[in-house]
PDB file of C-alpha atoms in Angstrom:
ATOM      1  CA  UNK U  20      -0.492 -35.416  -1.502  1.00  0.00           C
ATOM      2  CA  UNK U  21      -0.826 -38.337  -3.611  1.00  0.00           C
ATOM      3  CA  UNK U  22      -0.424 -38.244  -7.548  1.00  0.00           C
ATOM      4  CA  UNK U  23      -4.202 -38.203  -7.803  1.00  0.00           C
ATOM      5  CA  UNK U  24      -4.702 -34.933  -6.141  1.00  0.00           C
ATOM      6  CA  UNK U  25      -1.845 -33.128  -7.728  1.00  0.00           C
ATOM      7  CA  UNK U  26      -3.273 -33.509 -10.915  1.00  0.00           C
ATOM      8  CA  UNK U  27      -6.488 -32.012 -10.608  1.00  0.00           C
ATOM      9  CA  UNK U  28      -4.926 -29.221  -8.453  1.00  0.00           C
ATOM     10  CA  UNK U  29      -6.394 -25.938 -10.172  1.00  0.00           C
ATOM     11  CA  UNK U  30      -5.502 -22.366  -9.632  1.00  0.00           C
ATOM     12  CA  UNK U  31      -9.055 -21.839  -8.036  1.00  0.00           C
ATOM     13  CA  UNK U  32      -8.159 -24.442  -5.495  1.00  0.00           C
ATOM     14  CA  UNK U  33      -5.421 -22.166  -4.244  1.00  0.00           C
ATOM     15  CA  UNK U  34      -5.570 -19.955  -1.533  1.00  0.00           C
ATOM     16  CA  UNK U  35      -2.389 -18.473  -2.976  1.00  0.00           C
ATOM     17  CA  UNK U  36      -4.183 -17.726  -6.642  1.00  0.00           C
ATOM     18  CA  UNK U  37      -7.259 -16.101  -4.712  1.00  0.00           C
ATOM     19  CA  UNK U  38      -5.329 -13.644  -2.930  1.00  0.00           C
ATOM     20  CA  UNK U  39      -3.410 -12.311  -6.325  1.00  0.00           C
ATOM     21  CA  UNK U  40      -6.055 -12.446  -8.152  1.00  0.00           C
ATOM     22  CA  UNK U  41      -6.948  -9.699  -5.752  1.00  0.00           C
ATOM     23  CA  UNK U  42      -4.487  -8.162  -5.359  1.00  0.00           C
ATOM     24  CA  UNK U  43      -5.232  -7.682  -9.235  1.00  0.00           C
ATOM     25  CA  UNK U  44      -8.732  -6.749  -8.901  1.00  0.00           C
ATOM     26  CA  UNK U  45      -7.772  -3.777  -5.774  1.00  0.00           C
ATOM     27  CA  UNK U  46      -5.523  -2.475  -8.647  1.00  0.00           C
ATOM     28  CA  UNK U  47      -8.165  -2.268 -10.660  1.00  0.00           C
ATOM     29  CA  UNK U  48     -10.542  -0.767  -8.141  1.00  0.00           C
ATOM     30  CA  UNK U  49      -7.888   1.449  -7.259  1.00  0.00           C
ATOM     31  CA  UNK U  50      -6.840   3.010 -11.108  1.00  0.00           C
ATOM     32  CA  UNK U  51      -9.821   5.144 -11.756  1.00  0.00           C
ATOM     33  CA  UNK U  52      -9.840   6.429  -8.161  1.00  0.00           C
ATOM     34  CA  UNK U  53      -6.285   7.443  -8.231  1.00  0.00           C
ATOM     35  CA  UNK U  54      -5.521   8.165 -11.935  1.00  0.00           C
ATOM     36  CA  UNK U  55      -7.121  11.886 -11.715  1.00  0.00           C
ATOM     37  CA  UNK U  56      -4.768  12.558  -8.828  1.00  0.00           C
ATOM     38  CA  UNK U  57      -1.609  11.356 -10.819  1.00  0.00           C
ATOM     39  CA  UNK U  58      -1.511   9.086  -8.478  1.00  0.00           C
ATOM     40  CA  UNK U  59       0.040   5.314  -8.904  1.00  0.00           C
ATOM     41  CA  UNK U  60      -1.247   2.725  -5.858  1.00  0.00           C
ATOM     42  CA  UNK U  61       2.785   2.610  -4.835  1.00  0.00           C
ATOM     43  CA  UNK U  62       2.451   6.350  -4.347  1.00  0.00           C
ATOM     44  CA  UNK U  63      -0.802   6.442  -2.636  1.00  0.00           C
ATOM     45  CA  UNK U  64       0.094   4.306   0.315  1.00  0.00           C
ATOM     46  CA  UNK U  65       3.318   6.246   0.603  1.00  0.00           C
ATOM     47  CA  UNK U  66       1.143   9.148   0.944  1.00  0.00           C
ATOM     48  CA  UNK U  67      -0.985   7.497   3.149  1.00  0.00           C
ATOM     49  CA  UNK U  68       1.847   6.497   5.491  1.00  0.00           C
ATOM     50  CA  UNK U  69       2.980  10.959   5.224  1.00  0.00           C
ATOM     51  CA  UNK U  70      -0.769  11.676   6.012  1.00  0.00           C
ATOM     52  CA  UNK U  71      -0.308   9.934   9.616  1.00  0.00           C
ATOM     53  CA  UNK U  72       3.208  10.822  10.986  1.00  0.00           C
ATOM     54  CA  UNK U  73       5.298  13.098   8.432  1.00  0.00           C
ATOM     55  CA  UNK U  74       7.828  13.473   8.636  1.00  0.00           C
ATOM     56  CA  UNK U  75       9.243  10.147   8.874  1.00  0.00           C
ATOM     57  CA  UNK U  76      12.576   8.424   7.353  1.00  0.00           C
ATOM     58  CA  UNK U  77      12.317   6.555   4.364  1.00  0.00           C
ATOM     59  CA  UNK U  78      13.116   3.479   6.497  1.00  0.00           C
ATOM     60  CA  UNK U  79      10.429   3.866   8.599  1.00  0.00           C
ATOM     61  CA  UNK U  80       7.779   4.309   4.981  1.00  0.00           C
ATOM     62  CA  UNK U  81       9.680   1.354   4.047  1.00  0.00           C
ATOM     63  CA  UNK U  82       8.881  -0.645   7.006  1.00  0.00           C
ATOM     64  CA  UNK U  83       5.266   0.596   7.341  1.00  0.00           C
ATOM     65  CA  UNK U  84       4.715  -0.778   3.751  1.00  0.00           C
ATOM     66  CA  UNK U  85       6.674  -3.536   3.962  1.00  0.00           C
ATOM     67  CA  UNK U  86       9.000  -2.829   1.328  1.00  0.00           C
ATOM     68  CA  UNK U  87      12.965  -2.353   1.180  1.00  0.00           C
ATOM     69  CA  UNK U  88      14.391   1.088   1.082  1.00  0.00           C
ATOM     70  CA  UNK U  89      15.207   0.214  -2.806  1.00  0.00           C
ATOM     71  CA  UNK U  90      11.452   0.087  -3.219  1.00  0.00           C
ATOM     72  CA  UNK U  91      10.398   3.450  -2.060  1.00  0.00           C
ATOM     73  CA  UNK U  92      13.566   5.225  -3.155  1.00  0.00           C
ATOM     74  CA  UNK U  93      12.135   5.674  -6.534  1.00  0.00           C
ATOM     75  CA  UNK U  94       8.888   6.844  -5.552  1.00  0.00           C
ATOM     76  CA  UNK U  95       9.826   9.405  -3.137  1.00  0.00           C
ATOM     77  CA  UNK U  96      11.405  10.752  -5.834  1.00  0.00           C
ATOM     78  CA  UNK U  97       8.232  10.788  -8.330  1.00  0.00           C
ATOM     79  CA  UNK U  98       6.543  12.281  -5.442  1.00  0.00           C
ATOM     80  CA  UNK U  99       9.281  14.773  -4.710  1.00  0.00           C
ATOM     81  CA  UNK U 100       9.271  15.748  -8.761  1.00  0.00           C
ATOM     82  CA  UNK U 101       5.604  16.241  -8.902  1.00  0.00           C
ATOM     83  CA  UNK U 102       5.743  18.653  -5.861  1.00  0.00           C
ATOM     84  CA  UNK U 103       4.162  16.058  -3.315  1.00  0.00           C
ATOM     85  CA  UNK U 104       6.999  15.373  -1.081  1.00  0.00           C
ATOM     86  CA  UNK U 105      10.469  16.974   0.012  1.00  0.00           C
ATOM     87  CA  UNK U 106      13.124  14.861   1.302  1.00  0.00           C
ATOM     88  CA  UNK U 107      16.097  16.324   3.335  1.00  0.00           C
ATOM     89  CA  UNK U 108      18.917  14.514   5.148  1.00  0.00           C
ATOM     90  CA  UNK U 109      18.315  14.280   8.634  1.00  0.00           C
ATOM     91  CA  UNK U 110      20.550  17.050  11.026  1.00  0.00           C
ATOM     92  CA  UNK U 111      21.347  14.748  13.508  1.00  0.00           C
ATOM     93  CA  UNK U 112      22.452  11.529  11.074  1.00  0.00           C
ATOM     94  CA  UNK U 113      22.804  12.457   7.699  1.00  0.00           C
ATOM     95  CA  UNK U 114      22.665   8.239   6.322  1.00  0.00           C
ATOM     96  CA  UNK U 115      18.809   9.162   7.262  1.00  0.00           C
ATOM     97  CA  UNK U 116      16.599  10.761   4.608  1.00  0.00           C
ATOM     98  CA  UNK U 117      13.392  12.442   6.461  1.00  0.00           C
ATOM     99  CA  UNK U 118      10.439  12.669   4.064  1.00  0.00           C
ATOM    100  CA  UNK U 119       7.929  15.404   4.613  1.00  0.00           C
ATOM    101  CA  UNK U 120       4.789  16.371   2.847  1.00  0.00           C
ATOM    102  CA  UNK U 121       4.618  19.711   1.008  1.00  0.00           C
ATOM    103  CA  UNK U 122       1.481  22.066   1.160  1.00  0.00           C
ATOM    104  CA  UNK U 123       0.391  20.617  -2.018  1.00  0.00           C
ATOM    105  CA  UNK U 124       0.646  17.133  -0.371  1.00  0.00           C
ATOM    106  CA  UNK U 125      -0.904  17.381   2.566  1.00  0.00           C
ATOM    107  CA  UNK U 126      -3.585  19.075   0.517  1.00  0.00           C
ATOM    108  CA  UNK U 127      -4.352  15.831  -1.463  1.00  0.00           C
ATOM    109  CA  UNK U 128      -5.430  14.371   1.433  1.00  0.00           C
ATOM    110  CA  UNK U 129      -8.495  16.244   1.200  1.00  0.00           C
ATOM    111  CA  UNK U 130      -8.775  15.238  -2.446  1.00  0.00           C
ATOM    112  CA  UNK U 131      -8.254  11.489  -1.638  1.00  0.00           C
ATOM    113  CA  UNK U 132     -10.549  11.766   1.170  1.00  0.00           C
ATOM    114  CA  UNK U 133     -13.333   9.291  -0.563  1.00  0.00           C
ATOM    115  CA  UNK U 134     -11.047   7.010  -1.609  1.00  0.00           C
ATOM    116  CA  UNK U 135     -11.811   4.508   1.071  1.00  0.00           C
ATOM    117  CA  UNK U 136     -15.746   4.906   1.503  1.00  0.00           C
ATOM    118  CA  UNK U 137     -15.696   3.840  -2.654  1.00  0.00           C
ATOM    119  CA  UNK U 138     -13.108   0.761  -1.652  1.00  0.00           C
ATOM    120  CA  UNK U 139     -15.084   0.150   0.933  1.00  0.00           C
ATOM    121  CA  UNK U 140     -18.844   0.082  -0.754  1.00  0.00           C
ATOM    122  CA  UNK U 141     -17.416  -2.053  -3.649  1.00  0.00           C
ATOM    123  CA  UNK U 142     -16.508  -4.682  -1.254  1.00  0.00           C
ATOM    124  CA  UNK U 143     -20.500  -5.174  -0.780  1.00  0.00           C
ATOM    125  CA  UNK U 144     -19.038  -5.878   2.997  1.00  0.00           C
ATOM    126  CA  UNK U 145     -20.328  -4.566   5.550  1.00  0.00           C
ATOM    127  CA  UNK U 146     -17.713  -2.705   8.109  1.00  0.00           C
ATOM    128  CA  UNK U 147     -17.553  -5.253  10.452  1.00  0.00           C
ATOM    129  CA  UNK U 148     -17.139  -7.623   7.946  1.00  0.00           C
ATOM    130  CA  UNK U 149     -14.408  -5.845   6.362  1.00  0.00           C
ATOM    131  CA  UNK U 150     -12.692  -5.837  10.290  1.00  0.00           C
ATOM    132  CA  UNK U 151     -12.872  -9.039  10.524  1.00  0.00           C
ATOM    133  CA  UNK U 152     -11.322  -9.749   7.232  1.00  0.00           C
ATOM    134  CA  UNK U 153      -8.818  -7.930   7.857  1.00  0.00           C
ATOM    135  CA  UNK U 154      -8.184  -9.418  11.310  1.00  0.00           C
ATOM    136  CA  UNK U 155      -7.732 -12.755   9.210  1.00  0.00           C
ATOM    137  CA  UNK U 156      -5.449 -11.496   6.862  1.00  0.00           C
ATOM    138  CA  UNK U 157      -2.723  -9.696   9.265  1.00  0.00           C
ATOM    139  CA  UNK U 158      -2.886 -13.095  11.097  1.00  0.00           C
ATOM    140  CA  UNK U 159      -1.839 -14.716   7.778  1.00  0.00           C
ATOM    141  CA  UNK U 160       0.613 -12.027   6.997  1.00  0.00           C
ATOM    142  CA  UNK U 161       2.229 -12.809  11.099  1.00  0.00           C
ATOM    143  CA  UNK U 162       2.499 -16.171  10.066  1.00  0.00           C
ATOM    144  CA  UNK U 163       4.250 -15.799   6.778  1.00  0.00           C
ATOM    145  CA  UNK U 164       6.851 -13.173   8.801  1.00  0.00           C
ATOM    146  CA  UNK U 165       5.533 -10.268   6.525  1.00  0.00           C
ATOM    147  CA  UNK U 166       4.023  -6.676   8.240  1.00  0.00           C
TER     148      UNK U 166
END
């Protein structure tokens, strides 16, 4: 890049800016869907993770999400306080810590249940749209190494 095109670089010329800002904007999207749960956005894919194979070590939430151990630590432990989750140390290796979901947990699956139709509709994508955009964005995610 030459001097000239550095200095009219903007933050709306950069792919990088577009995809926080976002990431910003799903938080936003996501707050009044989640905050009559009790739910923070961390939590909710944590939850989501339980939902499809519980239970499951933390290492494996952590890998799912793409996040270190350290990471989800302290939210299986919100979710453990607010009577979401129970954690026990695995029988056969007890360095593993096997998350579960407690009645009350697997219940709020039911009462996030519309969570994605209302992510989905403010998109203003259609579904097929919204497949393919995602199709783009785990091939971005390959080729950074992430998920």
């Amino acid at each position: 890049m030459t001097d000239d095109e550095t200095s009219c670089l903007t933050p709306e010329d950069m792919l990088c800016f577009d995809v926080y800002a976002l990431a910003q904007a799903f938080g936003r999207l996501y707050k009044p869907l989640l905050d009559p749960l009790g739910l923070t956005y961390p939590q909710y894919l944590v939850l989501v993770v339980l939902w499809s194979e519980a239970p499951v070590t933390v290492g494996r939430i952590a890998a799912r999400l793409g996040l270190e151990t350290s990471t989800v630590t302290p939210l299986l432990k919100r979710l453990e306080a607010a009577g979401l989750v129970t954690r026990r140390r695995s029988a056969s290796d007890e360095r593993r810590v096997e998350i579960g979901l407690t009645p009350r947990g697997g219940a709020m699956r039911v009462e996030a249940a519309h969570i994605p139709a209302c992510v989905e509709e403010a998109t203003g994508l259609t579904s097929g749209e919204i497949a393919h955009l995602r199709g783009q964005l785990t091939d971005l995610r390959r080729a950074f190494g992430a998920l």
